[in-house]
Every structure is written in C-alpha cells, then in structure tokens.
Short mmCIF file of C-alpha atoms in Angstrom, two decimals:
data_model
loop_
_atom_site.label_atom_id
_atom_site.label_comp_id
_atom_site.label_asym_id
_atom_site.label_seq_id
_atom_site.Cartn_x
_atom_site.Cartn_y
_atom_site.Cartn_z
CA MET B 967 221.23 131.82 68.77
CA ARG B 968 219.54 134.93 69.97
CA PHE B 969 220.18 136.90 72.69
CA VAL B 970 218.55 139.77 74.30
CA HIS B 971 220.69 141.61 76.94
CA CYS B 972 219.38 144.42 79.18
CA SER B 973 220.96 145.74 82.47
CA ASP B 974 220.56 148.72 85.98
CA VAL B 975 216.83 147.52 85.57
CA HIS B 976 217.21 149.44 89.02
CA ILE B 977 213.78 147.69 90.88
CA THR B 978 213.06 150.64 93.58
CA ALA B 979 211.57 150.61 97.12
CA ASP B 980 209.46 153.48 98.40
CA TYR B 981 212.34 154.75 100.96
CA PHE B 982 210.06 156.58 102.56
CA ALA B 983 207.50 154.06 103.82
CA LEU B 984 210.83 152.23 105.60
CA PRO B 985 212.30 152.40 109.26
CA PHE B 986 214.51 155.01 108.52
CA PHE B 987 217.18 153.92 110.92
CA ARG B 988 217.23 150.46 109.53
CA LEU B 989 218.34 151.62 105.95
CA GLY B 990 222.13 152.88 107.48
CA TRP B 991 224.34 155.42 106.69
CA ARG B 992 224.87 154.51 102.99
CA ARG B 993 221.01 154.61 102.25
CA TRP B 994 220.80 157.72 103.92
CA VAL B 995 223.06 159.58 101.42
CA ALA B 996 221.35 157.57 98.41
CA LEU B 997 218.47 160.09 99.28
CA ALA B 998 219.62 162.35 98.45
CA GLU B 999 219.74 160.97 94.90
CA LEU B 1000 216.18 159.27 95.23
CA THR B 1001 214.68 163.03 95.65
CA VAL B 1002 216.45 165.55 94.09
CA GLY B 1003 218.73 163.56 91.60
CA GLY B 1004 215.19 162.27 90.64
CA ARG B 1005 216.15 158.61 90.61
CA GLY B 1006 213.33 157.31 92.46
CA ARG B 1007 211.24 158.79 89.99
CA ALA B 1008 213.23 157.67 86.67
CA TYR B 1009 212.43 153.89 87.89
CA ARG B 1010 209.01 154.65 89.34
CA ARG B 1011 207.51 151.54 86.62
CA ALA B 1012 211.23 149.55 86.51
CA PRO B 1013 208.86 146.58 87.30
CA GLU B 1014 206.71 146.71 84.41
CA VAL B 1015 209.55 147.29 81.96
CA LEU B 1016 211.82 144.79 83.05
CA ALA B 1017 208.33 142.46 82.71
CA THR B 1018 207.55 143.50 79.31
CA ILE B 1019 211.00 143.19 77.88
CA VAL B 1020 210.66 139.47 78.97
CA ARG B 1021 207.46 139.31 77.73
CA GLU B 1022 208.69 140.92 74.52
CA MET B 1023 211.54 137.58 73.89
CA ARG B 1024 208.75 135.62 72.39
CA ASP B 1025 208.20 138.51 69.91
CA HIS B 1026 211.85 138.64 68.77
CA LYS B 1027 212.16 134.39 69.53
CA ALA B 1028 215.51 134.90 71.35
CA ASP B 1029 216.64 131.60 73.19
CA HIS B 1030 217.96 133.48 76.31
CA LEU B 1031 217.74 136.59 78.22
CA ILE B 1032 221.07 138.26 80.11
CA LEU B 1033 220.97 140.99 82.73
CA SER B 1034 224.08 141.87 83.47
CA GLY B 1035 223.81 143.68 86.87
CA ASP B 1036 221.97 146.30 88.64
CA LEU B 1037 218.48 144.96 89.91
CA THR B 1038 218.45 146.74 92.64
CA ALA B 1039 218.91 150.30 93.92
CA TYR B 1040 220.62 149.72 96.88
CA ALA B 1041 220.26 146.04 97.99
CA LEU B 1042 217.54 145.81 100.05
CA ASP B 1043 215.86 142.12 100.14
CA SER B 1044 212.14 143.76 98.91
CA GLU B 1045 214.27 145.08 95.81
CA PHE B 1046 215.45 141.56 95.01
CA GLU B 1047 212.32 140.28 95.28
CA GLY B 1048 210.54 142.58 92.75
CA ALA B 1049 213.17 141.96 89.96
CA ARG B 1050 212.63 138.33 90.69
CA ALA B 1051 208.79 138.79 90.36
CA ALA B 1052 209.61 140.96 86.93
CA LEU B 1053 211.50 138.13 85.78
CA GLY B 1054 209.37 135.82 85.97
CA GLU B 1055 209.33 132.24 84.88
CA LEU B 1056 212.06 132.83 83.27
CA VAL B 1057 214.52 132.93 85.88
CA GLU B 1058 213.76 129.44 87.55
CA ASP B 1059 215.64 128.28 83.78
CA ARG B 1060 219.06 128.77 83.58
CA ASN B 1061 219.34 127.72 79.77
CA ARG B 1062 217.38 130.77 79.53
CA CYS B 1063 218.67 133.92 81.97
CA THR B 1064 221.74 134.82 82.43
CA VAL B 1065 221.60 137.45 85.66
CA ILE B 1066 224.87 138.81 87.40
CA PRO B 1067 225.38 141.17 89.73
CA GLY B 1068 226.20 144.86 89.87
CA ASN B 1069 227.77 147.29 91.81
CA HIS B 1070 224.04 148.84 93.45
CA ASP B 1071 223.58 144.92 94.46
CA VAL B 1072 226.16 145.12 96.69
CA TYR B 1073 225.95 148.72 98.09
CA THR B 1074 226.29 148.02 101.69
CA PRO B 1075 228.87 145.43 103.45
CA GLY B 1076 225.48 143.73 104.93
CA SER B 1077 223.79 143.23 102.07
CA HIS B 1078 227.49 141.64 101.05
CA ARG B 1079 227.90 139.45 103.73
CA SER B 1080 224.48 138.09 103.74
CA ARG B 1081 224.98 137.32 100.06
CA ARG B 1082 221.80 138.71 99.57
CA PHE B 1083 222.21 138.37 95.85
CA GLU B 1084 222.89 134.81 96.25
CA ARG B 1085 219.82 134.23 97.97
CA TYR B 1086 217.46 135.31 94.98
CA PHE B 1087 219.72 134.52 92.18
CA GLY B 1088 222.16 131.70 93.29
CA HIS B 1089 220.81 128.99 91.26
CA LEU B 1090 221.74 131.24 88.30
CA LEU B 1091 225.27 131.24 88.94
CA GLU B 1092 225.93 127.19 88.86
CA SER B 1093 228.79 126.47 85.92
CA ASP B 1094 228.65 123.80 83.19
CA LEU B 1095 232.59 124.20 83.80
CA PRO B 1096 232.94 124.23 87.38
CA GLU B 1097 236.83 123.51 87.01
CA HIS B 1098 237.32 127.19 85.51
CA ARG B 1099 236.07 128.75 88.88
CA ARG B 1100 238.33 131.29 91.05
CA GLU B 1101 236.24 133.70 92.74
CA GLY B 1102 233.41 132.04 94.47
CA ALA B 1103 231.02 131.23 91.75
CA PHE B 1104 233.01 133.31 89.01
CA PRO B 1105 233.64 132.64 86.40
CA PHE B 1106 230.65 130.17 85.41
CA VAL B 1107 229.95 129.14 81.99
CA ARG B 1108 226.74 128.29 80.71
CA LEU B 1109 226.40 125.76 77.18
CA LEU B 1110 223.89 126.71 75.50
CA GLY B 1111 223.08 124.75 71.97
CA GLU B 1112 225.93 123.44 70.03
CA GLU B 1113 227.17 127.52 69.34
CA ALA B 1114 227.23 129.73 72.02
CA ALA B 1115 228.57 129.45 75.71
CA VAL B 1116 227.52 132.20 77.97
CA VAL B 1117 230.78 133.14 80.63
CA GLY B 1118 229.69 135.47 84.13
CA LEU B 1119 232.44 137.69 85.68
CA CYS B 1120 231.67 139.66 89.02
CA SER B 1121 233.46 143.51 88.85
CA ALA B 1122 230.83 144.85 91.28
CA ARG B 1123 232.42 145.73 94.42
CA VAL B 1124 231.51 146.97 98.08
CA PRO B 1125 232.46 150.57 97.90
CA PRO B 1126 234.73 152.01 100.82
CA VAL B 1127 231.66 155.28 100.22
CA PRO B 1128 228.47 156.31 98.39
CA GLY B 1129 230.47 158.17 95.19
CA PHE B 1130 233.00 155.01 94.57
CA SER B 1131 231.53 152.64 91.77
CA ASN B 1132 234.52 151.27 90.09
CA GLY B 1133 234.97 147.68 89.18
CA LEU B 1134 237.60 145.30 89.28
CA ILE B 1135 238.04 141.93 87.81
CA GLY B 1136 240.90 140.99 89.58
CA PRO B 1137 243.30 138.54 88.37
CA ALA B 1138 241.80 135.21 89.54
CA GLN B 1139 238.88 135.46 87.48
CA LEU B 1140 241.02 136.22 84.27
CA GLU B 1141 242.78 133.60 85.02
CA GLY B 1142 239.89 131.38 84.74
CA LEU B 1143 238.84 132.77 82.25
CA GLU B 1144 241.93 132.23 80.38
CA ALA B 1145 241.39 128.59 81.02
CA VAL B 1146 237.80 128.94 79.76
CA VAL B 1147 239.30 130.74 75.81
CA LYS B 1148 242.03 128.17 75.78
CA ASP B 1149 239.36 124.75 76.86
CA PRO B 1150 238.84 122.68 73.64
CA ARG B 1151 235.48 121.35 74.66
CA LEU B 1152 234.48 125.15 74.07
CA ALA B 1153 236.02 125.36 70.42
CA GLY B 1154 233.38 126.69 67.44
CA ARG B 1155 231.83 128.44 69.88
CA ALA B 1156 230.86 132.01 70.42
CA LEU B 1157 231.30 133.05 73.72
CA ILE B 1158 229.04 135.45 75.27
CA VAL B 1159 231.46 137.13 78.58
CA VAL B 1160 228.89 139.06 80.78
CA VAL B 1161 230.55 142.11 83.53
CA HIS B 1162 228.85 144.99 84.36
CA HIS B 1163 231.41 147.10 84.63
CA ALA B 1164 231.98 148.99 81.12
CA PRO B 1165 235.54 148.23 79.29
CA LEU B 1166 234.82 151.54 76.91
CA THR B 1167 232.38 154.22 77.44
CA HIS B 1168 230.07 155.19 74.91
CA HIS B 1169 232.75 157.53 73.21
CA GLY B 1170 235.34 154.35 72.61
CA ARG B 1171 237.59 155.56 75.81
CA PRO B 1172 238.10 154.50 79.24
CA ASP B 1173 235.87 155.44 82.24
CA ARG B 1174 237.15 157.51 84.56
CA TRP B 1175 238.56 155.90 87.24
CA ILE B 1176 236.00 156.11 90.22
CA HIS B 1177 233.49 154.56 87.52
CA GLY B 1178 235.49 152.32 85.43
CA LEU B 1179 236.73 148.58 85.23
CA ARG B 1180 240.03 148.83 86.33
CA ASP B 1181 241.45 145.75 84.54
CA ALA B 1182 239.50 146.54 81.17
CA ASP B 1183 242.88 146.14 78.91
CA ALA B 1184 243.48 142.80 80.51
CA LEU B 1185 239.40 141.58 79.65
CA CYS B 1186 239.82 142.56 76.47
CA ARG B 1187 243.34 141.13 75.53
CA LEU B 1188 241.91 137.40 76.49
CA LEU B 1189 238.91 138.17 73.84
CA PRO B 1190 239.71 139.66 70.24
CA GLY B 1191 237.63 139.12 67.36
CA SER B 1192 234.29 138.49 66.31
CA ARG B 1193 234.42 135.41 68.18
CA TYR B 1194 233.88 137.47 71.32
CA ALA B 1195 231.40 139.66 73.17
CA VAL B 1196 231.31 141.22 76.31
CA LEU B 1197 227.51 142.13 77.58
CA HIS B 1198 227.65 144.53 80.34
CA GLY B 1199 225.59 147.70 82.11
CA HIS B 1200 226.85 150.72 85.04
CA ILE B 1201 226.85 152.97 81.97
CA HIS B 1202 223.48 154.36 81.18
CA HIS B 1203 223.96 154.66 77.39
CA ARG B 1204 223.39 152.15 74.98
CA TYR B 1205 226.36 151.47 72.56
CA HIS B 1206 227.89 148.89 70.35
CA HIS B 1207 231.42 148.71 69.60
CA PRO B 1208 232.25 146.38 66.70
CA ALA B 1209 234.93 144.02 67.28
CA THR B 1210 238.40 144.69 65.67
CA ALA B 1211 241.49 141.99 65.53
CA GLU B 1212 242.42 143.13 69.03
CA ARG B 1213 239.53 143.17 71.29
CA PRO B 1214 236.08 141.95 70.78
CA HIS B 1215 232.67 143.32 70.32
CA ILE B 1216 231.29 145.46 73.34
CA PHE B 1217 227.23 146.06 73.83
CA GLY B 1218 226.26 148.48 76.33
CA ALA B 1219 222.59 147.99 77.60
CA GLY B 1220 222.77 151.18 79.16
CA SER B 1221 219.81 151.52 81.77
CA SER B 1222 217.16 149.60 80.55
CA THR B 1223 214.29 150.44 82.56
CA MET B 1224 214.89 154.31 83.25
CA ALA B 1225 212.01 156.49 81.98
CA GLY B 1226 213.06 157.90 78.87
CA GLY B 1227 215.66 155.72 78.07
CA GLU B 1228 214.40 152.34 78.06
CA GLY B 1229 215.22 149.90 76.07
CA TYR B 1230 217.93 146.89 75.15
CA TRP B 1231 219.58 144.57 72.73
CA VAL B 1232 218.72 141.36 69.99
CA ILE B 1233 221.86 140.45 69.88
CA ASP B 1234 222.47 137.12 67.01
CA VAL B 1235 224.94 134.53 66.71
CA SER B 1236 225.88 132.13 63.80
CA GLY B 1237 228.18 130.11 63.04
CA GLY B 1238 230.25 130.35 66.30
CA GLN B 1239 230.60 134.17 66.08
CA VAL B 1240 228.31 137.25 67.22
CA VAL B 1241 227.05 138.72 63.96
CA GLY B 1242 225.36 141.77 65.09
CA GLY B 1243 222.74 143.50 66.94
CA GLU B 1244 220.12 145.57 67.35
CA LYS B 1245 218.27 148.11 69.58
CA HIS B 1246 214.44 148.12 70.63
CA VAL B 1247 212.40 150.12 73.22
CA PRO B 1248 210.19 147.84 75.13
CA GLN B 1249 206.53 148.44 74.27
CA VAL B 1250 205.29 149.44 77.88
CA PRO B 1251 200.88 148.94 78.14
CA GLY B 1252 199.55 152.54 79.49
#
C-alpha cells in the first residue's frame, strides 16, 4: 500500500474582515503572529496547495491520505470549511482519508467545547475496532487492505495561554494503543500511528517542554521496529528517522502548505512492514 502524508496545512481566514470582538482574546494575541510574524502571507495559498497534494495522489498511485493535524490557523468554522473543501471528495471516504486534530484546531476552549473539529471531520474518526477506544474516539483503527492499519491518536489539548503548545496522548489512549498492538486480528499488518505532536525533533532529540509530546517515550516503547511508523506534524521541518529495535519509523511532514516549504511524504508498506518514504514538492499551478 502507498500513503501520502501531509500536515500543518493551516487554512487561514481573513481575520481583518471579521468582527474584532468576536475573535476573543486568544486570537487577538495571534494577530501579531499573522502580521508581524508573517503567518498570514505564508499560508495565503494554503487551500490551493492542499488541493494540489490531493490531486497528485493519483500520480503516485497512492491508496490513502493522512493529514496529521493543524488544518486551521486558529480553529474558525470558515477555516475548517476551507480545509474540507480543499480535500474535495476524498474527505468523504474514510477508507481513503485519515485526519486528526492538531493544537491549532482546538486553539480556544470554545472550539473544543463545541467539538468544532468533529463537526467537520467526525466521520473520519470512526473505528473498525471500537472496543479499543479509551478517550472519546481515540484511539481509532482503520483496517486497510490486508497489509496495513492506521491508528489515530489525539495529543492536541487546549493551551492554557497562547505560546504553550505541548501535547499529551495520556495513559488512557496509550493503554488502548497497547491493546491494538496486541490484538491478534492485526497480526501481519504494518501499523501506521498518526499523532500531531512529534516524538523526536529533526535533530533526533526530544522537543522542548512547552512545544513537545510529553509522553513521547511511552509511545515509542509500544512500537519497536519497522512494522511500525509514527506520522506526525507540529514541527515545521520534513524529516524521517528510520526504525530501530527500540522505536518505530518517525515521519515528520513539516508544514505542507507553507510558502517556500511546501511538501509531503509518499510512504510505502509491503509485506506488513514500512519499507520507506520519499519527499515530494507539490506542483501548484501558477
């Protein structure tokens, strides 16, 4: 089987066209990032780039798209709508598309309470093995063909204040993942585990506390060897750490739509093993 992996597409609304007082204080703080920080310019063409990645799946003869979170800039309805539109018909088929939330998709307590991500992508959180769910929909399992299964985890938590963007899977989901790994019905399948936060940085080290995955070691201990891969985003670098006897393959998709850094992975599974990946840059018209 062949997978396309992208992440951190950050579909961004025109915040200066929106009623200022309805944005809330967290998004007021984020306006500096959009303007002075250049994020607004960097993601101006994000919908076109994401739609191009989806179209290029056909060129690669890929079976399944994985988007490992941060679909939005700051969790507005219009941004979720834009992400869904860019994904097109693919988003309707959970056998061809997996999407999980990132920290930007639960940027405010209100977006989390109203289950805004689930309103647009909840159908993609359904599980073929629902008995292993421990925290809401997670972990969910998608059985694909005879050679692979995708396991979705949620590490995205509402930050106490902007600037704190670390992640936590938590003991409940990890216990569910352990049950998935031990399930005899998955014997002989490669397991593609999707989580937003990175187990390791591009330098091969744990990320700093305010940004990293707090239970990264516990995750990797459950997934030793080349049968397993963790696909993540959050860090805006694109990299691969090959599997070892102690941990899985780790694929970071970076920010797939950021101007000047566009790209994604094409990852192959054969014989129940993850056998490698190639980086690609989308050829966006114009």
